[in-house]
Amino acid sequence: MRLQIIPGVALSFSLIAGLISPCPAPAKDNQQAKAVDEQAHIAHQQVRVLDIGSISNFRDIGGYLNQEGLTTKWQKIFRSGDLSRFSARDQSKVSALGIHTVIDLRSDEERIRAPSRWHDEAQQPTTILLPIGGSAADWSSKLSRQLQSGDFTREEIRATIIDMYGAVPLSNKTEYKSLFTNILASNGQPVLFHCTSGKDRTGIGAALILSALHVPRKTIIKDFLLTNEAINVELMSKTLAKVFSRQSGHAIDPDAIVPLLTVEQVYLETTFTVIDKAYGSMDNYLRDALDLTSAKRTRLKQALLDTPMHEH
């Protein structure tokens, strides 16, 4: 795999997404019949982590029991990494999901470096841009400087990531408010939201949505940590260490890269703690910071909650 070295944190996110989601070459024999079978499987099965090979970390947040005994509906809200490597073969599977709106949380820099693909314009959903990060964000600039210098430890990168989880819910209230606005505007039709790797900005977004649906925090953290099951950390950390070593001119320990690739419970707990401290509770934050009024929250529950069922 040839990797172009371009300065900036956007590159690091793009590299990570590329390693998580290799785009496999489709088999030529019986390709059409196989695609139809896969499409039917995706459309009718309750699957937490979907097999969409060219999009990283593609997940459904359905099937979670909330505190009122109701369950989040399957095939209503999807989360993922970016669509820059989205293959024509995988499009048939994604199209079967009936996604009405795609919400892109990547910074402008990230979208320029890795534009989304959609092979059939007739089936292309409405795309909403809600950029989080980029050069204007302190955590993003700090991470960029660390990676470009090559002079960092695992704990220093981890600390920057934790800072991000504390900063984003307070500095990006407008974007997360718009996330809810657009989910409500979809009128119950399926929505996909994503960033680059589908784990940090997207992970916070998923946590906010599930919180608004009164899913317990223990369950939300369980969903958040699923990212770690989707990647080969050892392989990816070695590959990225080589890339950043060449970029910076310093030998980088693969172990120092690990916080860029994985998630930890403390990350999301940092978000919860910051919100609770600033607003008193998650309910207050959703209402006062994101304008999720009682009426809007009721509509959200009506659209996204179902009768009780077992988690998948």
PDB file of C-alpha atoms in Angstrom:
ATOM      1  CA  MET A   1       0.000   0.000   0.000  1.00  0.00           C
ATOM      2  CA  ARG A   2       1.506   3.332  -1.042  1.00  0.00           C
ATOM      3  CA  LEU A   3       0.785   6.146   1.397  1.00  0.00           C
ATOM      4  CA  GLN A   4       1.157   9.783   0.455  1.00  0.00           C
ATOM      5  CA  ILE A   5       2.596  11.853   3.287  1.00  0.00           C
ATOM      6  CA  ILE A   6       0.683  15.079   3.811  1.00  0.00           C
ATOM      7  CA  PRO A   7       1.058  17.189   6.964  1.00  0.00           C
ATOM      8  CA  GLY A   8      -1.859  17.546   9.304  1.00  0.00           C
ATOM      9  CA  VAL A   9      -4.156  15.680  11.613  1.00  0.00           C
ATOM     10  CA  ALA A  10      -6.635  15.113   8.790  1.00  0.00           C
ATOM     11  CA  LEU A  11      -4.089  12.782   7.236  1.00  0.00           C
ATOM     12  CA  SER A  12      -3.801  10.750  10.416  1.00  0.00           C
ATOM     13  CA  PHE A  13      -7.568  10.222  10.547  1.00  0.00           C
ATOM     14  CA  SER A  14      -7.650   9.326   6.851  1.00  0.00           C
ATOM     15  CA  LEU A  15      -4.815   6.834   7.231  1.00  0.00           C
ATOM     16  CA  ILE A  16      -6.546   5.192  10.158  1.00  0.00           C
ATOM     17  CA  ALA A  17      -9.785   4.869   8.217  1.00  0.00           C
ATOM     18  CA  GLY A  18      -7.923   3.376   5.278  1.00  0.00           C
ATOM     19  CA  LEU A  19      -6.339   0.733   7.458  1.00  0.00           C
ATOM     20  CA  ILE A  20      -9.596  -0.135   9.183  1.00  0.00           C
ATOM     21  CA  SER A  21     -11.542  -0.444   5.945  1.00  0.00           C
ATOM     22  CA  PRO A  22      -9.586  -2.024   3.099  1.00  0.00           C
ATOM     23  CA  CYS A  23     -11.624  -2.099  -0.073  1.00  0.00           C
ATOM     24  CA  PRO A  24     -11.652  -5.748  -1.253  1.00  0.00           C
ATOM     25  CA  ALA A  25     -11.816  -6.605  -4.925  1.00  0.00           C
ATOM     26  CA  PRO A  26     -15.168  -8.220  -5.745  1.00  0.00           C
ATOM     27  CA  ALA A  27     -15.239 -11.714  -7.202  1.00  0.00           C
ATOM     28  CA  LYS A  28     -16.260 -11.768 -10.838  1.00  0.00           C
ATOM     29  CA  ASP A  29     -18.082 -15.124 -10.898  1.00  0.00           C
ATOM     30  CA  ASN A  30     -21.741 -14.905  -9.946  1.00  0.00           C
ATOM     31  CA  GLN A  31     -21.073 -11.394  -8.658  1.00  0.00           C
ATOM     32  CA  GLN A  32     -24.578 -10.107  -9.367  1.00  0.00           C
ATOM     33  CA  ALA A  33     -26.329 -13.027  -7.664  1.00  0.00           C
ATOM     34  CA  LYS A  34     -24.038 -12.782  -4.657  1.00  0.00           C
ATOM     35  CA  ALA A  35     -24.688  -9.056  -4.364  1.00  0.00           C
ATOM     36  CA  VAL A  36     -28.455  -9.674  -4.359  1.00  0.00           C
ATOM     37  CA  ASP A  37     -28.083 -12.297  -1.603  1.00  0.00           C
ATOM     38  CA  GLU A  38     -25.946  -9.959   0.494  1.00  0.00           C
ATOM     39  CA  GLN A  39     -28.395  -7.111  -0.049  1.00  0.00           C
ATOM     40  CA  ALA A  40     -31.284  -9.262   1.149  1.00  0.00           C
ATOM     41  CA  HIS A  41     -29.297 -10.384   4.187  1.00  0.00           C
ATOM     42  CA  ILE A  42     -28.420  -6.839   5.202  1.00  0.00           C
ATOM     43  CA  ALA A  43     -31.964  -5.607   4.647  1.00  0.00           C
ATOM     44  CA  HIS A  44     -33.709  -8.235   6.769  1.00  0.00           C
ATOM     45  CA  GLN A  45     -31.306  -9.179   9.566  1.00  0.00           C
ATOM     46  CA  GLN A  46     -30.776  -7.412  12.863  1.00  0.00           C
ATOM     47  CA  VAL A  47     -27.026  -6.888  12.707  1.00  0.00           C
ATOM     48  CA  ARG A  48     -25.048  -4.722  15.111  1.00  0.00           C
ATOM     49  CA  VAL A  49     -21.814  -4.519  13.084  1.00  0.00           C
ATOM     50  CA  LEU A  50     -22.583  -4.632   9.377  1.00  0.00           C
ATOM     51  CA  ASP A  51     -20.290  -6.265   6.850  1.00  0.00           C
ATOM     52  CA  ILE A  52     -19.645  -3.253   4.625  1.00  0.00           C
ATOM     53  CA  GLY A  53     -16.024  -3.902   3.671  1.00  0.00           C
ATOM     54  CA  SER A  54     -15.255  -0.522   2.117  1.00  0.00           C
ATOM     55  CA  ILE A  55     -16.661   1.547   5.008  1.00  0.00           C
ATOM     56  CA  SER A  56     -15.067   1.215   8.437  1.00  0.00           C
ATOM     57  CA  ASN A  57     -16.937   0.552  11.655  1.00  0.00           C
ATOM     58  CA  PHE A  58     -20.418   0.474  10.067  1.00  0.00           C
ATOM     59  CA  ARG A  59     -22.860  -0.159  12.890  1.00  0.00           C
ATOM     60  CA  ASP A  60     -26.554  -0.072  13.778  1.00  0.00           C
ATOM     61  CA  ILE A  61     -27.503   1.392  17.168  1.00  0.00           C
ATOM     62  CA  GLY A  62     -30.776  -0.530  17.297  1.00  0.00           C
ATOM     63  CA  GLY A  63     -31.655  -3.235  19.795  1.00  0.00           C
ATOM     64  CA  TYR A  64     -30.689  -1.461  23.021  1.00  0.00           C
ATOM     65  CA  LEU A  65     -33.104  -1.586  25.960  1.00  0.00           C
ATOM     66  CA  ASN A  66     -33.763   1.771  27.611  1.00  0.00           C
ATOM     67  CA  GLN A  67     -34.730   2.619  31.179  1.00  0.00           C
ATOM     68  CA  GLU A  68     -38.437   2.580  30.304  1.00  0.00           C
ATOM     69  CA  GLY A  69     -38.421  -0.958  28.920  1.00  0.00           C
ATOM     70  CA  LEU A  70     -38.446   0.126  25.281  1.00  0.00           C
ATOM     71  CA  THR A  71     -35.856  -0.810  22.676  1.00  0.00           C
ATOM     72  CA  THR A  72     -34.072   1.314  20.086  1.00  0.00           C
ATOM     73  CA  LYS A  73     -35.331   0.418  16.630  1.00  0.00           C
ATOM     74  CA  TRP A  74     -33.097  -1.458  14.229  1.00  0.00           C
ATOM     75  CA  GLN A  75     -32.185   0.057  10.859  1.00  0.00           C
ATOM     76  CA  LYS A  76     -33.038   3.625  11.821  1.00  0.00           C
ATOM     77  CA  ILE A  77     -29.718   5.129  12.950  1.00  0.00           C
ATOM     78  CA  PHE A  78     -26.403   3.949  11.533  1.00  0.00           C
ATOM     79  CA  ARG A  79     -22.876   5.126  12.389  1.00  0.00           C
ATOM     80  CA  SER A  80     -19.633   4.593  10.483  1.00  0.00           C
ATOM     81  CA  GLY A  81     -16.298   5.812   9.236  1.00  0.00           C
ATOM     82  CA  ASP A  82     -16.008   7.885   6.077  1.00  0.00           C
ATOM     83  CA  LEU A  83     -17.262   6.977   2.606  1.00  0.00           C
ATOM     84  CA  SER A  84     -14.093   7.861   0.691  1.00  0.00           C
ATOM     85  CA  ARG A  85     -13.459   4.217  -0.240  1.00  0.00           C
ATOM     86  CA  PHE A  86     -17.103   3.251  -0.689  1.00  0.00           C
ATOM     87  CA  SER A  87     -17.196   0.561  -3.391  1.00  0.00           C
ATOM     88  CA  ALA A  88     -19.822   0.022  -6.071  1.00  0.00           C
ATOM     89  CA  ARG A  89     -20.342  -3.507  -4.781  1.00  0.00           C
ATOM     90  CA  ASP A  90     -21.041  -2.329  -1.244  1.00  0.00           C
ATOM     91  CA  GLN A  91     -23.426   0.330  -2.494  1.00  0.00           C
ATOM     92  CA  SER A  92     -26.065  -2.303  -3.207  1.00  0.00           C
ATOM     93  CA  LYS A  93     -25.914  -3.411   0.426  1.00  0.00           C
ATOM     94  CA  VAL A  94     -26.050   0.134   1.788  1.00  0.00           C
ATOM     95  CA  SER A  95     -28.843   1.123  -0.605  1.00  0.00           C
ATOM     96  CA  ALA A  96     -30.897  -1.771   0.755  1.00  0.00           C
ATOM     97  CA  LEU A  97     -30.884  -0.025   4.127  1.00  0.00           C
ATOM     98  CA  GLY A  98     -32.933   2.845   2.689  1.00  0.00           C
ATOM     99  CA  ILE A  99     -30.728   5.559   4.155  1.00  0.00           C
ATOM    100  CA  HIS A 100     -32.428   8.922   3.670  1.00  0.00           C
ATOM    101  CA  THR A 101     -29.795  11.271   5.105  1.00  0.00           C
ATOM    102  CA  VAL A 102     -26.009  11.101   5.526  1.00  0.00           C
ATOM    103  CA  ILE A 103     -24.505  13.438   8.140  1.00  0.00           C
ATOM    104  CA  ASP A 104     -20.763  14.072   7.752  1.00  0.00           C
ATOM    105  CA  LEU A 105     -19.005  15.224  10.940  1.00  0.00           C
ATOM    106  CA  ARG A 106     -15.552  15.557   9.362  1.00  0.00           C
ATOM    107  CA  SER A 107     -13.659  18.822   9.155  1.00  0.00           C
ATOM    108  CA  ASP A 108     -13.414  20.670   5.857  1.00  0.00           C
ATOM    109  CA  GLU A 109      -9.773  19.561   5.560  1.00  0.00           C
ATOM    110  CA  GLU A 110     -10.718  15.910   5.955  1.00  0.00           C
ATOM    111  CA  ARG A 111     -13.474  16.089   3.371  1.00  0.00           C
ATOM    112  CA  ILE A 112     -11.142  17.735   0.848  1.00  0.00           C
ATOM    113  CA  ARG A 113      -8.474  15.064   1.341  1.00  0.00           C
ATOM    114  CA  ALA A 114     -10.932  12.169   1.285  1.00  0.00           C
ATOM    115  CA  PRO A 115     -14.180  13.091  -0.495  1.00  0.00           C
ATOM    116  CA  SER A 116     -17.153  10.779  -0.110  1.00  0.00           C
ATOM    117  CA  ARG A 117     -18.048   8.437  -2.938  1.00  0.00           C
ATOM    118  CA  TRP A 118     -21.535   7.541  -4.084  1.00  0.00           C
ATOM    119  CA  HIS A 119     -21.612   5.533  -7.299  1.00  0.00           C
ATOM    120  CA  ASP A 120     -25.290   5.845  -8.202  1.00  0.00           C
ATOM    121  CA  GLU A 121     -26.431   9.465  -8.007  1.00  0.00           C
ATOM    122  CA  ALA A 122     -30.054   8.391  -8.340  1.00  0.00           C
ATOM    123  CA  GLN A 123     -29.765   6.571  -4.998  1.00  0.00           C
ATOM    124  CA  GLN A 124     -27.618   9.172  -3.245  1.00  0.00           C
ATOM    125  CA  PRO A 125     -29.103  10.343   0.075  1.00  0.00           C
ATOM    126  CA  THR A 126     -29.212  13.950   1.178  1.00  0.00           C
ATOM    127  CA  THR A 127     -25.818  14.860   2.672  1.00  0.00           C
ATOM    128  CA  ILE A 128     -25.520  17.268   5.615  1.00  0.00           C
ATOM    129  CA  LEU A 129     -22.115  18.731   6.548  1.00  0.00           C
ATOM    130  CA  LEU A 130     -21.544  19.367  10.265  1.00  0.00           C
ATOM    131  CA  PRO A 131     -17.760  19.821  10.545  1.00  0.00           C
ATOM    132  CA  ILE A 132     -16.133  19.079  13.896  1.00  0.00           C
ATOM    133  CA  GLY A 133     -12.387  19.551  14.333  1.00  0.00           C
ATOM    134  CA  GLY A 134      -9.937  20.958  11.805  1.00  0.00           C
ATOM    135  CA  SER A 135      -7.236  23.556  12.343  1.00  0.00           C
ATOM    136  CA  ALA A 136      -9.523  25.818  14.397  1.00  0.00           C
ATOM    137  CA  ALA A 137      -9.912  23.214  17.149  1.00  0.00           C
ATOM    138  CA  ASP A 138      -7.230  23.299  19.855  1.00  0.00           C
ATOM    139  CA  TRP A 139      -7.197  19.529  20.324  1.00  0.00           C
ATOM    140  CA  SER A 140      -6.931  18.971  16.567  1.00  0.00           C
ATOM    141  CA  SER A 141      -4.040  21.417  16.194  1.00  0.00           C
ATOM    142  CA  LYS A 142      -2.230  19.881  19.160  1.00  0.00           C
ATOM    143  CA  LEU A 143      -2.612  16.361  17.784  1.00  0.00           C
ATOM    144  CA  SER A 144      -1.371  17.522  14.396  1.00  0.00           C
ATOM    145  CA  ARG A 145       1.748  19.064  15.957  1.00  0.00           C
ATOM    146  CA  GLN A 146       2.459  15.933  17.965  1.00  0.00           C
ATOM    147  CA  LEU A 147       2.194  13.629  14.974  1.00  0.00           C
ATOM    148  CA  GLN A 148       4.239  15.849  12.681  1.00  0.00           C
ATOM    149  CA  SER A 149       7.044  16.246  15.226  1.00  0.00           C
ATOM    150  CA  GLY A 150       7.251  12.548  16.014  1.00  0.00           C
ATOM    151  CA  ASP A 151       8.185  13.522  19.560  1.00  0.00           C
ATOM    152  CA  PHE A 152       5.391  12.023  21.629  1.00  0.00           C
ATOM    153  CA  THR A 153       4.579   9.158  23.942  1.00  0.00           C
ATOM    154  CA  ARG A 154       1.511   6.971  24.157  1.00  0.00           C
ATOM    155  CA  GLU A 155       0.361   8.840  27.258  1.00  0.00           C
ATOM    156  CA  GLU A 156       0.752  12.226  25.539  1.00  0.00           C
ATOM    157  CA  ILE A 157      -1.395  11.126  22.583  1.00  0.00           C
ATOM    158  CA  ARG A 158      -3.880   9.549  24.967  1.00  0.00           C
ATOM    159  CA  ALA A 159      -4.068  12.792  26.953  1.00  0.00           C
ATOM    160  CA  THR A 160      -4.807  14.757  23.770  1.00  0.00           C
ATOM    161  CA  ILE A 161      -7.580  12.328  22.843  1.00  0.00           C
ATOM    162  CA  ILE A 162      -9.076  12.663  26.326  1.00  0.00           C
ATOM    163  CA  ASP A 163      -8.902  16.454  25.957  1.00  0.00           C
ATOM    164  CA  MET A 164     -10.866  16.103  22.729  1.00  0.00           C
ATOM    165  CA  TYR A 165     -13.634  14.142  24.460  1.00  0.00           C
ATOM    166  CA  GLY A 166     -13.893  16.929  27.009  1.00  0.00           C
ATOM    167  CA  ALA A 167     -13.794  19.770  24.490  1.00  0.00           C
ATOM    168  CA  VAL A 168     -16.063  18.554  21.693  1.00  0.00           C
ATOM    169  CA  PRO A 169     -19.409  18.414  23.567  1.00  0.00           C
ATOM    170  CA  LEU A 170     -18.956  22.011  24.739  1.00  0.00           C
ATOM    171  CA  SER A 171     -17.335  23.581  21.662  1.00  0.00           C
ATOM    172  CA  ASN A 172     -19.483  21.783  19.084  1.00  0.00           C
ATOM    173  CA  LYS A 173     -22.952  22.206  20.543  1.00  0.00           C
ATOM    174  CA  THR A 174     -24.184  23.738  17.279  1.00  0.00           C
ATOM    175  CA  GLU A 175     -23.139  20.678  15.283  1.00  0.00           C
ATOM    176  CA  TYR A 176     -24.671  18.168  17.681  1.00  0.00           C
ATOM    177  CA  LYS A 177     -27.833  20.252  17.897  1.00  0.00           C
ATOM    178  CA  SER A 178     -28.010  20.022  14.094  1.00  0.00           C
ATOM    179  CA  LEU A 179     -27.437  16.267  14.309  1.00  0.00           C
ATOM    180  CA  PHE A 180     -30.664  15.944  16.285  1.00  0.00           C
ATOM    181  CA  THR A 181     -32.461  18.459  14.062  1.00  0.00           C
ATOM    182  CA  ASN A 182     -31.668  16.426  10.967  1.00  0.00           C
ATOM    183  CA  ILE A 183     -32.584  13.124  12.574  1.00  0.00           C
ATOM    184  CA  LEU A 184     -35.968  14.597  13.489  1.00  0.00           C
ATOM    185  CA  ALA A 185     -36.353  16.045   9.986  1.00  0.00           C
ATOM    186  CA  SER A 186     -35.884  12.578   8.495  1.00  0.00           C
ATOM    187  CA  ASN A 187     -39.313  11.656   9.925  1.00  0.00           C
ATOM    188  CA  GLY A 188     -38.253   8.176  10.963  1.00  0.00           C
ATOM    189  CA  GLN A 189     -36.396   7.343   7.773  1.00  0.00           C
ATOM    190  CA  PRO A 190     -32.908   5.823   8.228  1.00  0.00           C
ATOM    191  CA  VAL A 191     -29.974   8.156   8.910  1.00  0.00           C
ATOM    192  CA  LEU A 192     -26.229   7.485   8.703  1.00  0.00           C
ATOM    193  CA  PHE A 193     -23.814   9.769  10.544  1.00  0.00           C
ATOM    194  CA  HIS A 194     -20.058   9.443  10.366  1.00  0.00           C
ATOM    195  CA  CYS A 195     -16.652  11.037  10.831  1.00  0.00           C
ATOM    196  CA  THR A 196     -13.416   9.557   9.473  1.00  0.00           C
ATOM    197  CA  SER A 197     -12.848   6.492  11.630  1.00  0.00           C
ATOM    198  CA  GLY A 198     -16.347   6.365  13.087  1.00  0.00           C
ATOM    199  CA  LYS A 199     -15.130   6.207  16.671  1.00  0.00           C
ATOM    200  CA  ASP A 200     -14.587   9.615  18.342  1.00  0.00           C
ATOM    201  CA  ARG A 201     -16.849  12.390  17.022  1.00  0.00           C
ATOM    202  CA  THR A 202     -19.278   9.712  15.870  1.00  0.00           C
ATOM    203  CA  GLY A 203     -18.948   7.904  19.200  1.00  0.00           C
ATOM    204  CA  ILE A 204     -19.900  11.059  21.077  1.00  0.00           C
ATOM    205  CA  GLY A 205     -22.849  11.583  18.729  1.00  0.00           C
ATOM    206  CA  ALA A 206     -24.083   8.029  19.277  1.00  0.00           C
ATOM    207  CA  ALA A 207     -23.770   8.479  23.036  1.00  0.00           C
ATOM    208  CA  LEU A 208     -25.863  11.651  22.892  1.00  0.00           C
ATOM    209  CA  ILE A 209     -28.557   9.992  20.776  1.00  0.00           C
ATOM    210  CA  LEU A 210     -28.761   6.947  23.039  1.00  0.00           C
ATOM    211  CA  SER A 211     -28.808   9.225  26.095  1.00  0.00           C
ATOM    212  CA  ALA A 212     -31.727  11.155  24.620  1.00  0.00           C
ATOM    213  CA  LEU A 213     -33.541   7.825  24.274  1.00  0.00           C
ATOM    214  CA  HIS A 214     -32.878   7.037  27.967  1.00  0.00           C
ATOM    215  CA  VAL A 215     -30.522   4.140  27.257  1.00  0.00           C
ATOM    216  CA  PRO A 216     -28.419   3.484  30.406  1.00  0.00           C
ATOM    217  CA  ARG A 217     -24.846   4.765  30.396  1.00  0.00           C
ATOM    218  CA  LYS A 218     -23.529   1.250  31.005  1.00  0.00           C
ATOM    219  CA  THR A 219     -25.132   0.166  27.735  1.00  0.00           C
ATOM    220  CA  ILE A 220     -23.923   3.284  25.913  1.00  0.00           C
ATOM    221  CA  ILE A 221     -20.343   2.587  26.983  1.00  0.00           C
ATOM    222  CA  LYS A 222     -20.701  -1.021  25.824  1.00  0.00           C
ATOM    223  CA  ASP A 223     -21.757   0.225  22.394  1.00  0.00           C
ATOM    224  CA  PHE A 224     -18.907   2.750  22.355  1.00  0.00           C
ATOM    225  CA  LEU A 225     -16.290   0.076  23.035  1.00  0.00           C
ATOM    226  CA  LEU A 226     -17.385  -2.091  20.088  1.00  0.00           C
ATOM    227  CA  THR A 227     -14.921  -0.132  17.933  1.00  0.00           C
ATOM    228  CA  ASN A 228     -12.093  -2.110  19.540  1.00  0.00           C
ATOM    229  CA  GLU A 229     -13.471  -5.376  18.169  1.00  0.00           C
ATOM    230  CA  ALA A 230     -13.344  -4.145  14.576  1.00  0.00           C
ATOM    231  CA  ILE A 231      -9.613  -3.528  14.183  1.00  0.00           C
ATOM    232  CA  ASN A 232      -6.230  -5.281  14.239  1.00  0.00           C
ATOM    233  CA  VAL A 233      -4.457  -2.927  16.621  1.00  0.00           C
ATOM    234  CA  GLU A 234      -1.030  -4.565  16.391  1.00  0.00           C
ATOM    235  CA  LEU A 235      -0.904  -4.459  12.587  1.00  0.00           C
ATOM    236  CA  MET A 236      -2.318  -0.961  12.312  1.00  0.00           C
ATOM    237  CA  SER A 237      -0.080   0.546  14.982  1.00  0.00           C
ATOM    238  CA  LYS A 238       3.035  -0.844  13.291  1.00  0.00           C
ATOM    239  CA  THR A 239       1.938   0.480   9.903  1.00  0.00           C
ATOM    240  CA  LEU A 240       1.088   3.951  11.188  1.00  0.00           C
ATOM    241  CA  ALA A 241       4.303   4.119  13.215  1.00  0.00           C
ATOM    242  CA  LYS A 242       6.286   3.600  10.013  1.00  0.00           C
ATOM    243  CA  VAL A 243       4.297   6.309   8.241  1.00  0.00           C
ATOM    244  CA  PHE A 244       4.705   8.900  10.991  1.00  0.00           C
ATOM    245  CA  SER A 245       8.366   7.968  11.436  1.00  0.00           C
ATOM    246  CA  ARG A 246       9.019   8.775   7.784  1.00  0.00           C
ATOM    247  CA  GLN A 247       6.978  11.966   8.045  1.00  0.00           C
ATOM    248  CA  SER A 248       8.713  13.274  11.170  1.00  0.00           C
ATOM    249  CA  GLY A 249      12.196  11.822  10.787  1.00  0.00           C
ATOM    250  CA  HIS A 250      11.938  10.289  14.282  1.00  0.00           C
ATOM    251  CA  ALA A 251      11.581   6.624  15.167  1.00  0.00           C
ATOM    252  CA  ILE A 252       8.104   6.168  16.633  1.00  0.00           C
ATOM    253  CA  ASP A 253       7.135   3.317  18.925  1.00  0.00           C
ATOM    254  CA  PRO A 254       4.027   1.544  17.534  1.00  0.00           C
ATOM    255  CA  ASP A 255       2.658   1.419  21.074  1.00  0.00           C
ATOM    256  CA  ALA A 256       2.481   5.226  21.083  1.00  0.00           C
ATOM    257  CA  ILE A 257       0.004   5.078  18.174  1.00  0.00           C
ATOM    258  CA  VAL A 258      -2.519   2.833  19.920  1.00  0.00           C
ATOM    259  CA  PRO A 259      -4.702   5.632  21.410  1.00  0.00           C
ATOM    260  CA  LEU A 260      -5.324   6.913  17.865  1.00  0.00           C
ATOM    261  CA  LEU A 261      -6.783   3.569  16.833  1.00  0.00           C
ATOM    262  CA  THR A 262      -8.830   2.438  19.792  1.00  0.00           C
ATOM    263  CA  VAL A 263     -11.318   3.765  22.313  1.00  0.00           C
ATOM    264  CA  GLU A 264     -11.311   3.510  26.103  1.00  0.00           C
ATOM    265  CA  GLN A 265     -14.114   3.770  28.612  1.00  0.00           C
ATOM    266  CA  VAL A 266     -12.453   6.819  30.155  1.00  0.00           C
ATOM    267  CA  TYR A 267     -12.818   8.702  26.861  1.00  0.00           C
ATOM    268  CA  LEU A 268     -16.603   8.654  26.917  1.00  0.00           C
ATOM    269  CA  GLU A 269     -16.705   9.013  30.686  1.00  0.00           C
ATOM    270  CA  THR A 270     -14.787  12.277  30.180  1.00  0.00           C
ATOM    271  CA  THR A 271     -17.579  13.509  27.914  1.00  0.00           C
ATOM    272  CA  PHE A 272     -20.222  12.550  30.464  1.00  0.00           C
ATOM    273  CA  THR A 273     -18.283  14.192  33.309  1.00  0.00           C
ATOM    274  CA  VAL A 274     -17.785  17.456  31.420  1.00  0.00           C
ATOM    275  CA  ILE A 275     -21.474  17.608  30.504  1.00  0.00           C
ATOM    276  CA  ASP A 276     -22.625  16.813  34.046  1.00  0.00           C
ATOM    277  CA  LYS A 277     -20.279  19.430  35.503  1.00  0.00           C
ATOM    278  CA  ALA A 278     -21.240  22.176  33.045  1.00  0.00           C
ATOM    279  CA  TYR A 279     -24.986  21.517  32.882  1.00  0.00           C
ATOM    280  CA  GLY A 280     -25.825  19.457  35.955  1.00  0.00           C
ATOM    281  CA  SER A 281     -27.086  16.473  33.977  1.00  0.00           C
ATOM    282  CA  MET A 282     -27.291  15.010  30.498  1.00  0.00           C
ATOM    283  CA  ASP A 283     -30.985  15.916  30.352  1.00  0.00           C
ATOM    284  CA  ASN A 284     -30.144  19.567  31.016  1.00  0.00           C
ATOM    285  CA  TYR A 285     -27.424  19.520  28.356  1.00  0.00           C
ATOM    286  CA  LEU A 286     -29.729  18.030  25.746  1.00  0.00           C
ATOM    287  CA  ARG A 287     -32.425  20.592  26.532  1.00  0.00           C
ATOM    288  CA  ASP A 288     -30.364  23.733  27.132  1.00  0.00           C
ATOM    289  CA  ALA A 289     -27.308  23.230  24.910  1.00  0.00           C
ATOM    290  CA  LEU A 290     -28.815  21.214  22.054  1.00  0.00           C
ATOM    291  CA  ASP A 291     -32.379  22.599  22.210  1.00  0.00           C
ATOM    292  CA  LEU A 292     -33.847  19.114  22.506  1.00  0.00           C
ATOM    293  CA  THR A 293     -37.093  20.238  24.097  1.00  0.00           C
ATOM    294  CA  SER A 294     -39.563  17.881  25.731  1.00  0.00           C
ATOM    295  CA  ALA A 295     -41.681  17.917  22.573  1.00  0.00           C
ATOM    296  CA  LYS A 296     -38.694  17.176  20.344  1.00  0.00           C
ATOM    297  CA  ARG A 297     -37.527  14.400  22.622  1.00  0.00           C
ATOM    298  CA  THR A 298     -40.973  12.832  22.523  1.00  0.00           C
ATOM    299  CA  ARG A 299     -40.872  12.904  18.714  1.00  0.00           C
ATOM    300  CA  LEU A 300     -37.403  11.366  18.763  1.00  0.00           C
ATOM    301  CA  LYS A 301     -38.592   8.534  20.994  1.00  0.00           C
ATOM    302  CA  GLN A 302     -41.624   7.916  18.829  1.00  0.00           C
ATOM    303  CA  ALA A 303     -39.385   7.619  15.778  1.00  0.00           C
ATOM    304  CA  LEU A 304     -36.569   5.558  17.284  1.00  0.00           C
ATOM    305  CA  LEU A 305     -38.030   3.407  20.077  1.00  0.00           C
ATOM    306  CA  ASP A 306     -39.874   0.116  19.681  1.00  0.00           C
ATOM    307  CA  THR A 307     -41.554  -2.433  21.911  1.00  0.00           C
ATOM    308  CA  PRO A 308     -39.263  -4.449  24.218  1.00  0.00           C
ATOM    309  CA  MET A 309     -37.032  -7.047  22.608  1.00  0.00           C
ATOM    310  CA  HIS A 310     -33.820  -8.845  23.395  1.00  0.00           C
ATOM    311  CA  GLU A 311     -30.536  -7.161  22.514  1.00  0.00           C
ATOM    312  CA  HIS A 312     -28.794  -8.651  19.509  1.00  0.00           C
TER     313      HIS A 312
END
